[in-house]
Amino acid sequence: MSQTKIAPRSAVPDSFSGSNPTQTCRETLLTYEPLDAPFGVVVRGIEWRDGPPDPEVVAELTRAMRRHLVLVFRGQPSPSHDRANAFWSGFGPLVMDTPDGQFHYNRFSTEKAVNNVLRNKDGGNLVVAGDEGMVELGWHNDQSHKPQFKKISVLENVRFGAGAVPTAFRDMYTVCELLPAEIKARLGGKQGIFFDPRLPGPDKLPRLCDAMHPVLAAHPDSGRRAVFGSDWTMFRIAGMSEADSKSTIAWLRDFALENAPYYEHFWQEGDICVWDNFGVQHRRNHQEPGVERIMRLHEGVAEG
Ligand SMILES: [Fe+2]
């Protein structure tokens, strides 16, 4: 796995006092400590409470997310599902359902989607490695097979035993900015065709796609462009021959592997990682069986 060497970013620049590397925001008293990595920052001082978060906290954490891409909340009590849902809903919905609250093809996916996923007693889902281990998860943006962009993802570590695999992140904004000009021009107006890989293919469940997104997509709030699409959900680039589409997707994958700033997160118990799911992709290796690795997905209303 290649790793681009880029110095860690300094802490969030606005309204801060204190000395490096940890900086405290005067207004919200949140503290920030950049990771020893190309991106990512540890945040302390969040108070979980009922109801939505303060607008100043949302604004500040949004700025921090734009700059650092991955926020690691560390050394804090675990929030109840209701409190976590209320807090993070202030940043946009965590599960991108259709207006009636149901994913169109949900009934086709519930059986397979729950592999290794258990309902937590107070809501949310737990992903448990257990006796079976877990298959490798390739680079992806969560829920990229759905029509709306999921802007943030929230994942909490409950247990990270010896031998548990880390979660890796990579910065696809920088990949987009490093693309050669002629590739950018060629892909500028192109749309990717996405399918949910857990569903029957279009031959068995006839449909044109589950979602279409620009290959070089602009974040709905910031406008910053990223190379978008998961290795296993973007099947084709519309408007290209099948051969062209295949070779272009393969080229983009190689380019991203070679150039993406990369960070591997070894979870500490209780860490809650919140990341920009639009411009940051994540993956993990195959998990050997018999290792304690329990993760909690804070997704608001869970699927299925
Ligand atoms: Fe994921």
PDB file of C-alpha atoms and ligand atoms in Angstrom:
ATOM      1  CA  MET A   1       0.000   0.000   0.000  1.00  0.00           C
ATOM      2  CA  SER A   2       1.618   3.260  -1.020  1.00  0.00           C
ATOM      3  CA  GLN A   3       1.475   6.263   1.244  1.00  0.00           C
ATOM      4  CA  THR A   4       2.012   9.838   0.145  1.00  0.00           C
ATOM      5  CA  LYS A   5       4.322  11.684   2.534  1.00  0.00           C
ATOM      6  CA  ILE A   6       2.628  14.909   3.525  1.00  0.00           C
ATOM      7  CA  ALA A   7       3.291  16.719   6.784  1.00  0.00           C
ATOM      8  CA  PRO A   8       0.450  16.708   9.344  1.00  0.00           C
ATOM      9  CA  ARG A   9      -1.804  19.750   9.137  1.00  0.00           C
ATOM     10  CA  SER A  10      -1.730  22.289  11.937  1.00  0.00           C
ATOM     11  CA  ALA A  11      -4.829  22.575  14.124  1.00  0.00           C
ATOM     12  CA  VAL A  12      -7.976  24.450  13.164  1.00  0.00           C
ATOM     13  CA  PRO A  13      -6.975  28.088  12.578  1.00  0.00           C
ATOM     14  CA  ASP A  14     -10.018  30.122  13.630  1.00  0.00           C
ATOM     15  CA  SER A  15     -10.627  31.454  17.142  1.00  0.00           C
ATOM     16  CA  PHE A  16      -8.055  29.330  18.905  1.00  0.00           C
ATOM     17  CA  SER A  17      -5.713  29.921  21.798  1.00  0.00           C
ATOM     18  CA  GLY A  18      -3.125  27.748  23.550  1.00  0.00           C
ATOM     19  CA  SER A  19       0.121  26.233  22.395  1.00  0.00           C
ATOM     20  CA  ASN A  20       0.794  23.561  19.791  1.00  0.00           C
ATOM     21  CA  PRO A  21       0.151  20.785  19.215  1.00  0.00           C
ATOM     22  CA  THR A  22      -3.097  20.834  21.236  1.00  0.00           C
ATOM     23  CA  GLN A  23      -5.259  23.891  20.661  1.00  0.00           C
ATOM     24  CA  THR A  24      -8.426  24.929  22.432  1.00  0.00           C
ATOM     25  CA  CYS A  25     -11.238  26.874  20.830  1.00  0.00           C
ATOM     26  CA  ARG A  26     -12.118  29.880  23.017  1.00  0.00           C
ATOM     27  CA  GLU A  27     -15.849  29.722  22.230  1.00  0.00           C
ATOM     28  CA  THR A  28     -16.594  26.016  22.540  1.00  0.00           C
ATOM     29  CA  LEU A  29     -13.655  24.782  24.675  1.00  0.00           C
ATOM     30  CA  LEU A  30     -13.149  21.819  22.348  1.00  0.00           C
ATOM     31  CA  THR A  31      -9.507  20.818  22.037  1.00  0.00           C
ATOM     32  CA  TYR A  32      -7.777  19.652  18.858  1.00  0.00           C
ATOM     33  CA  GLU A  33      -4.591  17.655  18.471  1.00  0.00           C
ATOM     34  CA  PRO A  34      -3.477  16.769  14.927  1.00  0.00           C
ATOM     35  CA  LEU A  35      -2.566  13.136  14.342  1.00  0.00           C
ATOM     36  CA  ASP A  36       0.919  12.242  13.197  1.00  0.00           C
ATOM     37  CA  ALA A  37      -0.519  11.611   9.740  1.00  0.00           C
ATOM     38  CA  PRO A  38      -1.332  13.516   6.525  1.00  0.00           C
ATOM     39  CA  PHE A  39      -4.816  14.292   7.896  1.00  0.00           C
ATOM     40  CA  GLY A  40      -7.014  13.659  10.925  1.00  0.00           C
ATOM     41  CA  VAL A  41      -7.289  15.292  14.351  1.00  0.00           C
ATOM     42  CA  VAL A  42      -8.154  14.128  17.873  1.00  0.00           C
ATOM     43  CA  VAL A  43     -10.999  16.140  19.400  1.00  0.00           C
ATOM     44  CA  ARG A  44     -11.832  16.264  23.106  1.00  0.00           C
ATOM     45  CA  GLY A  45     -14.455  18.056  25.134  1.00  0.00           C
ATOM     46  CA  ILE A  46     -17.748  17.130  23.478  1.00  0.00           C
ATOM     47  CA  GLU A  47     -20.711  16.922  25.829  1.00  0.00           C
ATOM     48  CA  TRP A  48     -23.415  14.534  24.732  1.00  0.00           C
ATOM     49  CA  ARG A  49     -26.858  15.784  25.684  1.00  0.00           C
ATOM     50  CA  ASP A  50     -30.457  15.493  24.634  1.00  0.00           C
ATOM     51  CA  GLY A  51     -31.545  17.449  21.594  1.00  0.00           C
ATOM     52  CA  PRO A  52     -29.560  18.977  18.753  1.00  0.00           C
ATOM     53  CA  PRO A  53     -26.027  20.368  19.250  1.00  0.00           C
ATOM     54  CA  ASP A  54     -25.291  24.085  19.573  1.00  0.00           C
ATOM     55  CA  PRO A  55     -25.010  25.781  16.181  1.00  0.00           C
ATOM     56  CA  GLU A  56     -21.524  27.095  17.166  1.00  0.00           C
ATOM     57  CA  VAL A  57     -20.361  23.526  17.792  1.00  0.00           C
ATOM     58  CA  VAL A  58     -21.775  22.353  14.469  1.00  0.00           C
ATOM     59  CA  ALA A  59     -20.082  25.261  12.668  1.00  0.00           C
ATOM     60  CA  GLU A  60     -16.757  24.652  14.375  1.00  0.00           C
ATOM     61  CA  LEU A  61     -16.744  20.896  13.824  1.00  0.00           C
ATOM     62  CA  THR A  62     -17.738  21.459  10.201  1.00  0.00           C
ATOM     63  CA  ARG A  63     -14.682  23.726   9.787  1.00  0.00           C
ATOM     64  CA  ALA A  64     -12.541  21.104  11.500  1.00  0.00           C
ATOM     65  CA  MET A  65     -13.921  18.404   9.194  1.00  0.00           C
ATOM     66  CA  ARG A  66     -13.157  20.475   6.090  1.00  0.00           C
ATOM     67  CA  ARG A  67      -9.572  20.914   7.210  1.00  0.00           C
ATOM     68  CA  HIS A  68      -8.779  17.568   8.824  1.00  0.00           C
ATOM     69  CA  LEU A  69     -11.256  15.195   7.082  1.00  0.00           C
ATOM     70  CA  VAL A  70     -11.282  12.676   9.961  1.00  0.00           C
ATOM     71  CA  LEU A  71     -12.198  13.668  13.527  1.00  0.00           C
ATOM     72  CA  VAL A  72     -11.314  11.207  16.298  1.00  0.00           C
ATOM     73  CA  PHE A  73     -13.326  11.788  19.486  1.00  0.00           C
ATOM     74  CA  ARG A  74     -11.274  10.227  22.258  1.00  0.00           C
ATOM     75  CA  GLY A  75     -11.376   9.781  26.027  1.00  0.00           C
ATOM     76  CA  GLN A  76     -15.051  10.508  26.400  1.00  0.00           C
ATOM     77  CA  PRO A  77     -18.052   8.515  27.630  1.00  0.00           C
ATOM     78  CA  SER A  78     -19.983   6.601  25.008  1.00  0.00           C
ATOM     79  CA  PRO A  79     -23.159   8.472  24.026  1.00  0.00           C
ATOM     80  CA  SER A  80     -26.535   6.746  24.100  1.00  0.00           C
ATOM     81  CA  HIS A  81     -27.847   6.005  20.641  1.00  0.00           C
ATOM     82  CA  ASP A  82     -30.517   8.722  20.976  1.00  0.00           C
ATOM     83  CA  ARG A  83     -27.986  11.343  22.006  1.00  0.00           C
ATOM     84  CA  ALA A  84     -25.527  10.372  19.287  1.00  0.00           C
ATOM     85  CA  ASN A  85     -28.287  10.417  16.702  1.00  0.00           C
ATOM     86  CA  ALA A  86     -29.531  13.820  17.877  1.00  0.00           C
ATOM     87  CA  PHE A  87     -25.995  15.245  17.887  1.00  0.00           C
ATOM     88  CA  TRP A  88     -24.881  14.003  14.500  1.00  0.00           C
ATOM     89  CA  SER A  89     -28.198  14.696  12.824  1.00  0.00           C
ATOM     90  CA  GLY A  90     -27.136  18.336  13.174  1.00  0.00           C
ATOM     91  CA  PHE A  91     -24.573  17.607  10.439  1.00  0.00           C
ATOM     92  CA  GLY A  92     -27.015  15.960   8.046  1.00  0.00           C
ATOM     93  CA  PRO A  93     -28.833  12.612   8.012  1.00  0.00           C
ATOM     94  CA  LEU A  94     -26.604   9.627   8.674  1.00  0.00           C
ATOM     95  CA  VAL A  95     -28.672   7.198   6.622  1.00  0.00           C
ATOM     96  CA  MET A  96     -29.807   8.340   3.214  1.00  0.00           C
ATOM     97  CA  ASP A  97     -33.311   6.997   2.905  1.00  0.00           C
ATOM     98  CA  THR A  98     -35.947   8.016   0.403  1.00  0.00           C
ATOM     99  CA  PRO A  99     -38.581  10.538   1.576  1.00  0.00           C
ATOM    100  CA  ASP A 100     -40.928   7.788   2.768  1.00  0.00           C
ATOM    101  CA  GLY A 101     -38.159   6.482   5.011  1.00  0.00           C
ATOM    102  CA  GLN A 102     -37.411   3.360   3.006  1.00  0.00           C
ATOM    103  CA  PHE A 103     -34.625   2.513   0.632  1.00  0.00           C
ATOM    104  CA  HIS A 104     -36.283   1.411  -2.617  1.00  0.00           C
ATOM    105  CA  TYR A 105     -34.834  -2.073  -2.701  1.00  0.00           C
ATOM    106  CA  ASN A 106     -34.555  -2.606   1.051  1.00  0.00           C
ATOM    107  CA  ARG A 107     -36.592  -5.783   1.015  1.00  0.00           C
ATOM    108  CA  PHE A 108     -34.057  -7.407  -1.288  1.00  0.00           C
ATOM    109  CA  SER A 109     -31.053  -6.549   0.865  1.00  0.00           C
ATOM    110  CA  THR A 110     -32.073  -7.199   4.480  1.00  0.00           C
ATOM    111  CA  GLU A 111     -31.072 -10.875   4.597  1.00  0.00           C
ATOM    112  CA  LYS A 112     -27.500 -10.377   3.414  1.00  0.00           C
ATOM    113  CA  ALA A 113     -26.939  -6.926   4.856  1.00  0.00           C
ATOM    114  CA  VAL A 114     -27.174  -8.097   8.459  1.00  0.00           C
ATOM    115  CA  ASN A 115     -24.159 -10.421   8.248  1.00  0.00           C
ATOM    116  CA  ASN A 116     -22.061  -9.678  11.378  1.00  0.00           C
ATOM    117  CA  VAL A 117     -24.408  -6.824  12.311  1.00  0.00           C
ATOM    118  CA  LEU A 118     -26.423  -6.971  15.549  1.00  0.00           C
ATOM    119  CA  ARG A 119     -28.900  -4.472  16.891  1.00  0.00           C
ATOM    120  CA  ASN A 120     -27.508  -2.724  19.950  1.00  0.00           C
ATOM    121  CA  LYS A 121     -29.801  -2.780  22.987  1.00  0.00           C
ATOM    122  CA  ASP A 122     -30.398   0.979  22.902  1.00  0.00           C
ATOM    123  CA  GLY A 123     -30.510   1.241  19.094  1.00  0.00           C
ATOM    124  CA  GLY A 124     -27.859   1.490  16.382  1.00  0.00           C
ATOM    125  CA  ASN A 125     -25.944  -1.506  15.091  1.00  0.00           C
ATOM    126  CA  LEU A 126     -22.957  -3.449  16.368  1.00  0.00           C
ATOM    127  CA  VAL A 127     -20.543  -5.029  13.907  1.00  0.00           C
ATOM    128  CA  VAL A 128     -18.888  -8.019  15.571  1.00  0.00           C
ATOM    129  CA  ALA A 129     -15.994 -10.038  14.147  1.00  0.00           C
ATOM    130  CA  GLY A 130     -16.944 -13.089  16.226  1.00  0.00           C
ATOM    131  CA  ASP A 131     -15.963 -16.683  15.453  1.00  0.00           C
ATOM    132  CA  GLU A 132     -16.335 -16.340  11.692  1.00  0.00           C
ATOM    133  CA  GLY A 133     -14.017 -13.411  11.157  1.00  0.00           C
ATOM    134  CA  MET A 134     -14.905 -10.840   8.534  1.00  0.00           C
ATOM    135  CA  VAL A 135     -14.138 -10.511   4.850  1.00  0.00           C
ATOM    136  CA  GLU A 136     -11.952  -7.699   3.566  1.00  0.00           C
ATOM    137  CA  LEU A 137     -13.716  -4.419   2.823  1.00  0.00           C
ATOM    138  CA  GLY A 138     -12.179  -2.576  -0.131  1.00  0.00           C
ATOM    139  CA  TRP A 139     -11.978   1.187  -0.520  1.00  0.00           C
ATOM    140  CA  HIS A 140     -15.425   2.749  -0.432  1.00  0.00           C
ATOM    141  CA  ASN A 141     -17.622   5.681   0.460  1.00  0.00           C
ATOM    142  CA  ASP A 142     -20.463   4.442   2.683  1.00  0.00           C
ATOM    143  CA  GLN A 143     -23.774   4.122   0.844  1.00  0.00           C
ATOM    144  CA  SER A 144     -22.432   5.388  -2.472  1.00  0.00           C
ATOM    145  CA  HIS A 145     -24.981   3.118  -4.170  1.00  0.00           C
ATOM    146  CA  LYS A 146     -27.766   5.399  -2.931  1.00  0.00           C
ATOM    147  CA  PRO A 147     -28.983   8.438  -4.849  1.00  0.00           C
ATOM    148  CA  GLN A 148     -28.209  11.046  -2.160  1.00  0.00           C
ATOM    149  CA  PHE A 149     -24.711  11.807  -0.901  1.00  0.00           C
ATOM    150  CA  LYS A 150     -24.042  10.665   2.654  1.00  0.00           C
ATOM    151  CA  LYS A 151     -21.919  13.520   3.948  1.00  0.00           C
ATOM    152  CA  ILE A 152     -20.527  12.063   7.175  1.00  0.00           C
ATOM    153  CA  SER A 153     -20.007   8.629   8.679  1.00  0.00           C
ATOM    154  CA  VAL A 154     -19.783   7.890  12.407  1.00  0.00           C
ATOM    155  CA  LEU A 155     -18.151   4.719  13.757  1.00  0.00           C
ATOM    156  CA  GLU A 156     -17.386   3.946  17.411  1.00  0.00           C
ATOM    157  CA  ASN A 157     -15.056   1.307  18.800  1.00  0.00           C
ATOM    158  CA  VAL A 158     -16.529  -0.794  21.582  1.00  0.00           C
ATOM    159  CA  ARG A 159     -13.787  -3.447  21.781  1.00  0.00           C
ATOM    160  CA  PHE A 160     -10.493  -3.669  19.877  1.00  0.00           C
ATOM    161  CA  GLY A 161      -8.704  -6.831  20.974  1.00  0.00           C
ATOM    162  CA  ALA A 162      -5.177  -7.994  20.098  1.00  0.00           C
ATOM    163  CA  GLY A 163      -5.029  -8.807  16.394  1.00  0.00           C
ATOM    164  CA  ALA A 164      -8.021  -6.628  15.461  1.00  0.00           C
ATOM    165  CA  VAL A 165      -7.529  -4.968  12.087  1.00  0.00           C
ATOM    166  CA  PRO A 166      -7.342  -1.173  11.829  1.00  0.00           C
ATOM    167  CA  THR A 167      -9.490   1.002   9.586  1.00  0.00           C
ATOM    168  CA  ALA A 168      -7.638   2.858   6.823  1.00  0.00           C
ATOM    169  CA  PHE A 169      -8.682   6.184   5.337  1.00  0.00           C
ATOM    170  CA  ARG A 170      -7.570   8.013   2.190  1.00  0.00           C
ATOM    171  CA  ASP A 171      -8.117  11.534   0.928  1.00  0.00           C
ATOM    172  CA  MET A 172      -9.847  11.535  -2.460  1.00  0.00           C
ATOM    173  CA  TYR A 173      -9.981  15.348  -2.686  1.00  0.00           C
ATOM    174  CA  THR A 174      -6.214  15.438  -3.052  1.00  0.00           C
ATOM    175  CA  VAL A 175      -6.407  12.610  -5.599  1.00  0.00           C
ATOM    176  CA  CYS A 176      -8.801  14.743  -7.663  1.00  0.00           C
ATOM    177  CA  GLU A 177      -6.545  17.785  -7.371  1.00  0.00           C
ATOM    178  CA  LEU A 178      -3.519  15.754  -8.504  1.00  0.00           C
ATOM    179  CA  LEU A 179      -5.199  14.357 -11.632  1.00  0.00           C
ATOM    180  CA  PRO A 180      -3.489  15.358 -14.893  1.00  0.00           C
ATOM    181  CA  ALA A 181      -5.373  18.184 -16.622  1.00  0.00           C
ATOM    182  CA  GLU A 182      -6.361  16.070 -19.624  1.00  0.00           C
ATOM    183  CA  ILE A 183      -7.920  13.385 -17.401  1.00  0.00           C
ATOM    184  CA  LYS A 184      -9.797  16.045 -15.434  1.00  0.00           C
ATOM    185  CA  ALA A 185     -11.124  17.519 -18.664  1.00  0.00           C
ATOM    186  CA  ARG A 186     -12.125  14.093 -19.971  1.00  0.00           C
ATOM    187  CA  LEU A 187     -13.939  13.081 -16.777  1.00  0.00           C
ATOM    188  CA  GLY A 188     -15.287  16.533 -15.902  1.00  0.00           C
ATOM    189  CA  GLY A 189     -18.887  15.955 -17.008  1.00  0.00           C
ATOM    190  CA  LYS A 190     -18.985  12.193 -16.701  1.00  0.00           C
ATOM    191  CA  GLN A 191     -21.383  10.255 -14.456  1.00  0.00           C
ATOM    192  CA  GLY A 192     -20.688   6.918 -12.797  1.00  0.00           C
ATOM    193  CA  ILE A 193     -23.287   4.149 -12.756  1.00  0.00           C
ATOM    194  CA  PHE A 194     -23.675   2.632  -9.291  1.00  0.00           C
ATOM    195  CA  PHE A 195     -25.302  -0.590  -8.121  1.00  0.00           C
ATOM    196  CA  ASP A 196     -25.694  -1.971  -4.624  1.00  0.00           C
ATOM    197  CA  PRO A 197     -23.484  -5.084  -4.826  1.00  0.00           C
ATOM    198  CA  ARG A 198     -25.614  -6.874  -2.199  1.00  0.00           C
ATOM    199  CA  LEU A 199     -28.669  -6.791  -4.455  1.00  0.00           C
ATOM    200  CA  PRO A 200     -29.484  -9.071  -7.364  1.00  0.00           C
ATOM    201  CA  GLY A 201     -27.928  -7.784 -10.610  1.00  0.00           C
ATOM    202  CA  PRO A 202     -29.993  -5.945 -13.227  1.00  0.00           C
ATOM    203  CA  ASP A 203     -30.573  -9.232 -15.081  1.00  0.00           C
ATOM    204  CA  LYS A 204     -32.525 -10.592 -12.093  1.00  0.00           C
ATOM    205  CA  LEU A 205     -33.897  -7.293 -10.738  1.00  0.00           C
ATOM    206  CA  PRO A 206     -34.288  -5.166 -13.861  1.00  0.00           C
ATOM    207  CA  ARG A 207     -33.185  -1.534 -13.410  1.00  0.00           C
ATOM    208  CA  LEU A 208     -30.817   0.913 -15.090  1.00  0.00           C
ATOM    209  CA  CYS A 209     -28.878   1.690 -11.909  1.00  0.00           C
ATOM    210  CA  ASP A 210     -29.289   2.221  -8.166  1.00  0.00           C
ATOM    211  CA  ALA A 211     -27.621   5.647  -8.348  1.00  0.00           C
ATOM    212  CA  MET A 212     -25.642   7.902 -10.671  1.00  0.00           C
ATOM    213  CA  HIS A 213     -23.008  10.294  -9.344  1.00  0.00           C
ATOM    214  CA  PRO A 214     -20.393  12.455 -11.053  1.00  0.00           C
ATOM    215  CA  VAL A 215     -17.036  10.675 -11.228  1.00  0.00           C
ATOM    216  CA  LEU A 216     -15.438  13.946 -10.118  1.00  0.00           C
ATOM    217  CA  ALA A 217     -18.125  15.046  -7.691  1.00  0.00           C
ATOM    218  CA  ALA A 218     -18.407  18.384  -5.866  1.00  0.00           C
ATOM    219  CA  HIS A 219     -19.230  18.313  -2.143  1.00  0.00           C
ATOM    220  CA  PRO A 220     -22.795  19.646  -1.812  1.00  0.00           C
ATOM    221  CA  ASP A 221     -21.743  22.248   0.804  1.00  0.00           C
ATOM    222  CA  SER A 222     -18.109  23.154   0.155  1.00  0.00           C
ATOM    223  CA  GLY A 223     -18.031  22.578  -3.616  1.00  0.00           C
ATOM    224  CA  ARG A 224     -14.610  20.891  -3.305  1.00  0.00           C
ATOM    225  CA  ARG A 225     -14.287  18.109  -5.848  1.00  0.00           C
ATOM    226  CA  ALA A 226     -13.257  14.532  -5.079  1.00  0.00           C
ATOM    227  CA  VAL A 227     -12.872  11.383  -7.126  1.00  0.00           C
ATOM    228  CA  PHE A 228     -16.026   9.577  -6.031  1.00  0.00           C
ATOM    229  CA  GLY A 229     -17.022   5.935  -6.111  1.00  0.00           C
ATOM    230  CA  SER A 230     -16.351   2.649  -4.455  1.00  0.00           C
ATOM    231  CA  ASP A 231     -14.348  -0.160  -5.943  1.00  0.00           C
ATOM    232  CA  TRP A 232     -17.377  -2.412  -5.706  1.00  0.00           C
ATOM    233  CA  THR A 233     -20.315  -0.053  -6.339  1.00  0.00           C
ATOM    234  CA  MET A 234     -19.254   1.988  -9.423  1.00  0.00           C
ATOM    235  CA  PHE A 235     -19.751  -0.414 -12.299  1.00  0.00           C
ATOM    236  CA  ARG A 236     -19.369   1.812 -15.320  1.00  0.00           C
ATOM    237  CA  ILE A 237     -18.863   5.382 -16.568  1.00  0.00           C
ATOM    238  CA  ALA A 238     -21.829   6.530 -18.641  1.00  0.00           C
ATOM    239  CA  GLY A 239     -21.112   7.790 -22.156  1.00  0.00           C
ATOM    240  CA  MET A 240     -18.005   5.628 -22.623  1.00  0.00           C
ATOM    241  CA  SER A 241     -17.685   2.305 -24.384  1.00  0.00           C
ATOM    242  CA  GLU A 242     -17.503  -0.654 -22.037  1.00  0.00           C
ATOM    243  CA  ALA A 243     -13.782  -1.090 -22.767  1.00  0.00           C
ATOM    244  CA  ASP A 244     -13.024   2.625 -22.229  1.00  0.00           C
ATOM    245  CA  SER A 245     -15.009   2.682 -19.035  1.00  0.00           C
ATOM    246  CA  LYS A 246     -13.217  -0.397 -17.708  1.00  0.00           C
ATOM    247  CA  SER A 247      -9.749   0.904 -18.462  1.00  0.00           C
ATOM    248  CA  THR A 248     -10.557   4.380 -17.100  1.00  0.00           C
ATOM    249  CA  ILE A 249     -11.876   2.969 -13.813  1.00  0.00           C
ATOM    250  CA  ALA A 250      -8.795   0.733 -13.523  1.00  0.00           C
ATOM    251  CA  TRP A 251      -6.534   3.733 -14.216  1.00  0.00           C
ATOM    252  CA  LEU A 252      -8.316   5.824 -11.557  1.00  0.00           C
ATOM    253  CA  ARG A 253      -7.913   3.009  -9.000  1.00  0.00           C
ATOM    254  CA  ASP A 254      -4.184   2.739  -9.683  1.00  0.00           C
ATOM    255  CA  PHE A 255      -3.766   6.517  -9.564  1.00  0.00           C
ATOM    256  CA  ALA A 256      -5.587   6.713  -6.226  1.00  0.00           C
ATOM    257  CA  LEU A 257      -3.498   3.877  -4.762  1.00  0.00           C
ATOM    258  CA  GLU A 258      -0.336   5.672  -5.808  1.00  0.00           C
ATOM    259  CA  ASN A 259      -1.295   9.209  -4.788  1.00  0.00           C
ATOM    260  CA  ALA A 260      -3.912   9.303  -2.045  1.00  0.00           C
ATOM    261  CA  PRO A 261      -2.757  10.646   1.335  1.00  0.00           C
ATOM    262  CA  TYR A 262      -3.344   7.715   3.658  1.00  0.00           C
ATOM    263  CA  TYR A 263      -3.995   7.189   7.356  1.00  0.00           C
ATOM    264  CA  GLU A 264      -4.421   3.912   9.208  1.00  0.00           C
ATOM    265  CA  HIS A 265      -6.419   4.205  12.431  1.00  0.00           C
ATOM    266  CA  PHE A 266      -5.625   1.719  15.205  1.00  0.00           C
ATOM    267  CA  TRP A 267      -8.663   2.078  17.404  1.00  0.00           C
ATOM    268  CA  GLN A 268      -8.410   2.888  21.094  1.00  0.00           C
ATOM    269  CA  GLU A 269     -11.359   1.688  23.120  1.00  0.00           C
ATOM    270  CA  GLY A 270     -14.110   4.296  22.990  1.00  0.00           C
ATOM    271  CA  ASP A 271     -12.755   6.155  19.936  1.00  0.00           C
ATOM    272  CA  ILE A 272     -15.495   7.623  17.786  1.00  0.00           C
ATOM    273  CA  CYS A 273     -14.295   8.397  14.261  1.00  0.00           C
ATOM    274  CA  VAL A 274     -16.354  10.865  12.275  1.00  0.00           C
ATOM    275  CA  TRP A 275     -15.232  11.450   8.722  1.00  0.00           C
ATOM    276  CA  ASP A 276     -16.130  13.288   5.563  1.00  0.00           C
ATOM    277  CA  ASN A 277     -17.713  10.358   3.744  1.00  0.00           C
ATOM    278  CA  PHE A 278     -17.811  12.341   0.519  1.00  0.00           C
ATOM    279  CA  GLY A 279     -14.111  13.033   0.020  1.00  0.00           C
ATOM    280  CA  VAL A 280     -12.635  10.303   2.243  1.00  0.00           C
ATOM    281  CA  GLN A 281     -12.746   6.590   1.494  1.00  0.00           C
ATOM    282  CA  HIS A 282     -12.085   3.822   4.010  1.00  0.00           C
ATOM    283  CA  ARG A 283     -11.282   0.125   4.030  1.00  0.00           C
ATOM    284  CA  ARG A 284     -10.178  -2.682   6.301  1.00  0.00           C
ATOM    285  CA  ASN A 285      -8.370  -5.953   5.812  1.00  0.00           C
ATOM    286  CA  HIS A 286      -9.848  -9.395   6.321  1.00  0.00           C
ATOM    287  CA  GLN A 287     -10.377 -10.011  10.031  1.00  0.00           C
ATOM    288  CA  GLU A 288      -9.140 -13.329  11.403  1.00  0.00           C
ATOM    289  CA  PRO A 289     -11.755 -15.242  13.411  1.00  0.00           C
ATOM    290  CA  GLY A 290     -11.721 -15.382  17.191  1.00  0.00           C
ATOM    291  CA  VAL A 291     -10.523 -11.791  17.626  1.00  0.00           C
ATOM    292  CA  GLU A 292     -12.537  -9.274  19.605  1.00  0.00           C
ATOM    293  CA  ARG A 293     -13.429  -6.423  17.304  1.00  0.00           C
ATOM    294  CA  ILE A 294     -16.741  -4.758  18.054  1.00  0.00           C
ATOM    295  CA  MET A 295     -17.724  -1.578  16.259  1.00  0.00           C
ATOM    296  CA  ARG A 296     -20.828   0.503  16.686  1.00  0.00           C
ATOM    297  CA  LEU A 297     -22.411   2.141  13.663  1.00  0.00           C
ATOM    298  CA  HIS A 298     -24.168   5.386  14.479  1.00  0.00           C
ATOM    299  CA  GLU A 299     -26.476   5.586  11.547  1.00  0.00           C
ATOM    300  CA  GLY A 300     -29.624   7.131  12.975  1.00  0.00           C
ATOM    301  CA  VAL A 301     -32.309   4.858  11.625  1.00  0.00           C
ATOM    302  CA  ALA A 302     -30.647   1.554  10.788  1.00  0.00           C
ATOM    303  CA  GLU A 303     -31.467  -0.207   7.557  1.00  0.00           C
ATOM    304  CA  GLY A 304     -33.690  -3.231   7.541  1.00  0.00           C
TER     305      GLY A 304
HETATM  306 FE    FE B   1     -17.915   1.515   5.449  1.00  0.00          FE
END
